[in-house]
Short mmCIF file of C-alpha atoms in Angstrom, two decimals:
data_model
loop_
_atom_site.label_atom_id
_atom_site.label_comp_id
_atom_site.label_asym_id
_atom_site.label_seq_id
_atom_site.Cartn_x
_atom_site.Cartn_y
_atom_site.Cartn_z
CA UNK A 97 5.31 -9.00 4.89
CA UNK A 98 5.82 -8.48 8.75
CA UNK A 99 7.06 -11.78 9.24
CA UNK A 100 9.02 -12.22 6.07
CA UNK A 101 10.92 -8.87 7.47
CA UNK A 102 11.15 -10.28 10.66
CA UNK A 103 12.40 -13.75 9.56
CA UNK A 104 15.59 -11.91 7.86
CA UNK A 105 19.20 -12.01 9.92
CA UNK A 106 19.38 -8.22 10.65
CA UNK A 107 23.34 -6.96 11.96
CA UNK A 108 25.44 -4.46 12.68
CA UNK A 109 27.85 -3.78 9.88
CA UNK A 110 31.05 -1.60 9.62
CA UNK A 111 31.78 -1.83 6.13
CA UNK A 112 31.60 -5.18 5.11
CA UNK A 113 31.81 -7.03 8.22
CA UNK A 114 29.50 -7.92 11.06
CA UNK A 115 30.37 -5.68 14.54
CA UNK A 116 29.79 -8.71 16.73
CA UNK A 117 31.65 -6.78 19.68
CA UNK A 118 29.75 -3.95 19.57
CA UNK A 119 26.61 -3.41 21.95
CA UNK A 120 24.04 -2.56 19.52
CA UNK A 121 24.86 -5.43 17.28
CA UNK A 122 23.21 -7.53 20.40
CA UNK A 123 20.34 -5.04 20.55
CA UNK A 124 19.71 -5.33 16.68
CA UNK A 125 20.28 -8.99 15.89
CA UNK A 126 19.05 -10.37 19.46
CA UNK A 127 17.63 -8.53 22.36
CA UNK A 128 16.44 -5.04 20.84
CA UNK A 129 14.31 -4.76 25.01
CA UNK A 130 13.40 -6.76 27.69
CA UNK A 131 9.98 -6.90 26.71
CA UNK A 132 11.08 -8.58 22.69
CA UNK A 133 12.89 -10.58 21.05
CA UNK A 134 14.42 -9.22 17.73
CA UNK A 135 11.53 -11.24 15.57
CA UNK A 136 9.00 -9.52 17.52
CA UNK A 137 10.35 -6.12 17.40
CA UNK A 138 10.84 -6.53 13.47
CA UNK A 139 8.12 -8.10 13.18
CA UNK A 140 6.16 -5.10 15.47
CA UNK A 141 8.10 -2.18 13.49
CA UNK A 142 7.19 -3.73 9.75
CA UNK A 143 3.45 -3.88 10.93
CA UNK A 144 3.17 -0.84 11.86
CA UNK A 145 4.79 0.99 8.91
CA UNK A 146 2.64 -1.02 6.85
CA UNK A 147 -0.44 -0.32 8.65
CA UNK A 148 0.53 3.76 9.38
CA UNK A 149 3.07 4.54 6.77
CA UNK A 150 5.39 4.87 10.10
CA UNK A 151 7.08 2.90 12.54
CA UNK A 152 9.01 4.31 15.46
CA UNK A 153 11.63 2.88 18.10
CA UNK A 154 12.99 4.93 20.85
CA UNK A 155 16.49 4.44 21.62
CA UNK A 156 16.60 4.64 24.97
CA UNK A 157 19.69 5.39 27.10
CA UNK A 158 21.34 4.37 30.22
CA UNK A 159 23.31 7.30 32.57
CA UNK A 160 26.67 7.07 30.11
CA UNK A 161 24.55 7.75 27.41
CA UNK A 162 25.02 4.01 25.42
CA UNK A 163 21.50 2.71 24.19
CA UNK A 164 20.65 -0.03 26.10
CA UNK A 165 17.59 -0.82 24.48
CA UNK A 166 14.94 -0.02 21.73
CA UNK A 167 11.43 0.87 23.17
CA UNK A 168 8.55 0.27 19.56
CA UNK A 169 6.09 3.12 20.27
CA UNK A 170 2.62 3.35 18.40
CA UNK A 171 3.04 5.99 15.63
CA UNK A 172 -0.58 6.96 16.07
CA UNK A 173 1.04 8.64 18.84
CA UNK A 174 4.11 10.41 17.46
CA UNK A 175 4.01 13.46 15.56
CA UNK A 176 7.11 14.25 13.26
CA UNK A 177 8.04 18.19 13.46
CA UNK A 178 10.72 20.53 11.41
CA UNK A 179 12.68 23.00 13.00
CA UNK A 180 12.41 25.32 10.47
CA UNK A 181 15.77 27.26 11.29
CA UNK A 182 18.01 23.88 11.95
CA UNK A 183 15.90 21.79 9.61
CA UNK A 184 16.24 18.92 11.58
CA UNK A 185 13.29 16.61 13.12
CA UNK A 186 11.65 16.64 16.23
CA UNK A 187 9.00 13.47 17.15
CA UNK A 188 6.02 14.89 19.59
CA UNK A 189 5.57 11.68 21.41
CA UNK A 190 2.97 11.20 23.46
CA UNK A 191 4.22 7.80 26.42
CA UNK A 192 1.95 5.55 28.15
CA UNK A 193 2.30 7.38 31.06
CA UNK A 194 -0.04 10.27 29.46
CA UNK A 195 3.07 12.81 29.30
CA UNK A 196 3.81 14.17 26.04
CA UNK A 197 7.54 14.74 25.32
CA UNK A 198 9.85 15.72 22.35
CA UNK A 199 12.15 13.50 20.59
CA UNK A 200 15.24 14.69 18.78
CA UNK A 201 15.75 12.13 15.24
CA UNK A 202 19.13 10.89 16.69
CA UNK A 203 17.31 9.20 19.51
CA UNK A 204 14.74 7.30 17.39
CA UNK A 205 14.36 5.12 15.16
CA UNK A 206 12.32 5.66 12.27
CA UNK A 207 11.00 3.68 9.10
CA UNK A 208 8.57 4.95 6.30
CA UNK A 209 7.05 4.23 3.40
CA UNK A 210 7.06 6.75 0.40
CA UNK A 211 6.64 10.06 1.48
CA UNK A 212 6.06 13.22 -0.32
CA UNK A 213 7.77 15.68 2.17
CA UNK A 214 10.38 13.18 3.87
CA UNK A 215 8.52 13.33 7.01
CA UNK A 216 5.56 11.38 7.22
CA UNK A 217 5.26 8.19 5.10
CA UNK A 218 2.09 7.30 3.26
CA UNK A 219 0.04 4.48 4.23
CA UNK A 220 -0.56 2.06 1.92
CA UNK A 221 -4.09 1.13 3.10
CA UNK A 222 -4.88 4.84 1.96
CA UNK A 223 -3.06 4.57 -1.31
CA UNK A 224 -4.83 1.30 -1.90
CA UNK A 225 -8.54 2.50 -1.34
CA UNK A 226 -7.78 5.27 -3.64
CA UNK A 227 -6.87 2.92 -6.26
CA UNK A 228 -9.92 0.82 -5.66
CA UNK A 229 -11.99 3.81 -5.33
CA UNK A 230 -10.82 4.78 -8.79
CA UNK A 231 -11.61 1.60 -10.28
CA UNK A 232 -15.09 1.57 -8.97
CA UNK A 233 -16.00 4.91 -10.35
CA UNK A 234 -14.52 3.93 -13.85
CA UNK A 235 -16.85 0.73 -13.56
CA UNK A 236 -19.51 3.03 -12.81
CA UNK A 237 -18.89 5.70 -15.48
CA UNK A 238 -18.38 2.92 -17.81
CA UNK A 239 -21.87 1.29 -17.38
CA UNK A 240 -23.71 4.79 -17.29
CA UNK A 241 -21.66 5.08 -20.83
CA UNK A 242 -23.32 1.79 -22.33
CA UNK A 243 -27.08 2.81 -20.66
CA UNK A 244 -27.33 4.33 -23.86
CA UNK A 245 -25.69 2.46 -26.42
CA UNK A 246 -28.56 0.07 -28.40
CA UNK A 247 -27.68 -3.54 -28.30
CA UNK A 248 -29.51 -4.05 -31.86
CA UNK A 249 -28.49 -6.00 -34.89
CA UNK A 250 -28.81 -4.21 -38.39
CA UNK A 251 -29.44 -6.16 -41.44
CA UNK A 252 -28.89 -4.69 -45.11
CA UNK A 253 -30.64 -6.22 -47.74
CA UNK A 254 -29.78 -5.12 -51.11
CA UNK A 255 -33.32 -5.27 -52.60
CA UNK A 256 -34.73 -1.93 -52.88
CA UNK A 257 -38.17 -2.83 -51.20
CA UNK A 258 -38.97 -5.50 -49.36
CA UNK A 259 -43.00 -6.47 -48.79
CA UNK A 260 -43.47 -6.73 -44.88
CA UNK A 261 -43.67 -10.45 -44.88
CA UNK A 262 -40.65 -10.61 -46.84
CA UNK A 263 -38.58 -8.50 -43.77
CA UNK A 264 -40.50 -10.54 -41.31
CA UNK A 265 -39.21 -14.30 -42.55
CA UNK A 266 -35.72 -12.41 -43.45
CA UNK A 267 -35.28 -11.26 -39.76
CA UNK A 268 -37.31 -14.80 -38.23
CA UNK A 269 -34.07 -16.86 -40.96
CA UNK A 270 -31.89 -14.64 -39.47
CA UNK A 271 -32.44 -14.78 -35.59
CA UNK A 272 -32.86 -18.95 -36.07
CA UNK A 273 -29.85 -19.55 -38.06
CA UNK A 274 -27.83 -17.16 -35.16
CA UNK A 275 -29.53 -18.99 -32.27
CA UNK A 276 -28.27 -22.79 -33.90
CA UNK A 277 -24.98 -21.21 -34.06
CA UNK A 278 -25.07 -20.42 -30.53
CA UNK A 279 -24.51 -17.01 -30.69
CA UNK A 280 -21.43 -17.35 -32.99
CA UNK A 281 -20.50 -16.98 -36.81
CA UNK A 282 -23.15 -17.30 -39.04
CA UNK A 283 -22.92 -16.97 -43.13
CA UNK A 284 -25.06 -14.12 -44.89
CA UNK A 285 -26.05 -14.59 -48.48
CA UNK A 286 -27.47 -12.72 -50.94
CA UNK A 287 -25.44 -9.45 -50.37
CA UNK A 288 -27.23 -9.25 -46.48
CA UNK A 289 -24.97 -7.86 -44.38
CA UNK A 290 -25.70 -7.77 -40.11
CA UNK A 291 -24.00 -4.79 -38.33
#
């Protein structure tokens, strides 16, 4: 999936139409650091959303403020907060350099999967072994089901009693006529019915 992403033409777009002047159209379709090209940085950013539920890119500025380029950072090292009285989000993001700083949303790129608060996206390796968890147990519940369950076959004969011989060569006709069949249809006569 990481590479299909990354193999799409990604722009900058005011309305309809590409902004080819602009300087983050060349960080977005080309250059997005000095350290990527654009494949790797979609390809980086699609990886890691898969693999975490989250990927993150810091835009980072020069002096006037313009982004001059987009820094990927490991989103087993950003944690997304709420500011519960402006409601908008904070990243605790913890560099390379071993500081720990605070990112406001506008500064950052961010991509999710689902999410159930808006915040944090879900990985799919989680939602996955759920699933497959599930399925195991219903395997498992369903053989503990049929541990009980008789695998017998039940003849009726419509004779009232039958001498012991009699049920013995019925049951021996039976069993030889099934096994030629190979285990398939076989014909009943005489009112004999197999359950």
């Amino acid at each position: 999936i990481a590479n299909t992403i990354a193999s799409l033409p990604i722009h900058l777009y005011r309305d309809r139409e590409v902004m080819k002047d602009h300087p983050l159209e060349y960080l977005i379709a080309y250059r997005p650091s000095p350290c990527m090209t654009a494949f790797t940085f979609r390809q980086t950013m699609e990886a890691n959303r898969n693999n975490e539920g989250n990927a993150y890119a810091l835009m980072v500025p020069d002096l006037d403020g313009r982004t001059v380029r987009l820094d990927v950072i490991d989103p087993i090292r950003v944690q997304p907060y709420r500011d519960m009285d402006t409601r908008e989000m904070w990243y605790r993001v913890a560099f390379d350099d071993g500081k720990v700083g605070w990112v406001h949303h506008s500064s950052m790129i961010v991509l999710k999967h689902m999410s159930a608060n808006g915040e944090r996206g879900s990985r799919p390796i989680d939602v996955l072994r759920g699933t497959l968890d599930y399925d195991a147990d219903m395997k498992h519940f369903s053989v503990k089901q049929l541990e009980g369950v008789s695998n017998a076959v039940v003849l009726n004969v419509p004779s009232t009693a039958l001498s012991e011989g009699k049920k013995k060569a019925l049951i021996k006709q039976f069993l030889d006529t099934y096994a030629e069949s190979g285990g398939k249809v076989i014909v009943l006569e005489g009112g004999i019915t197999a359950t």
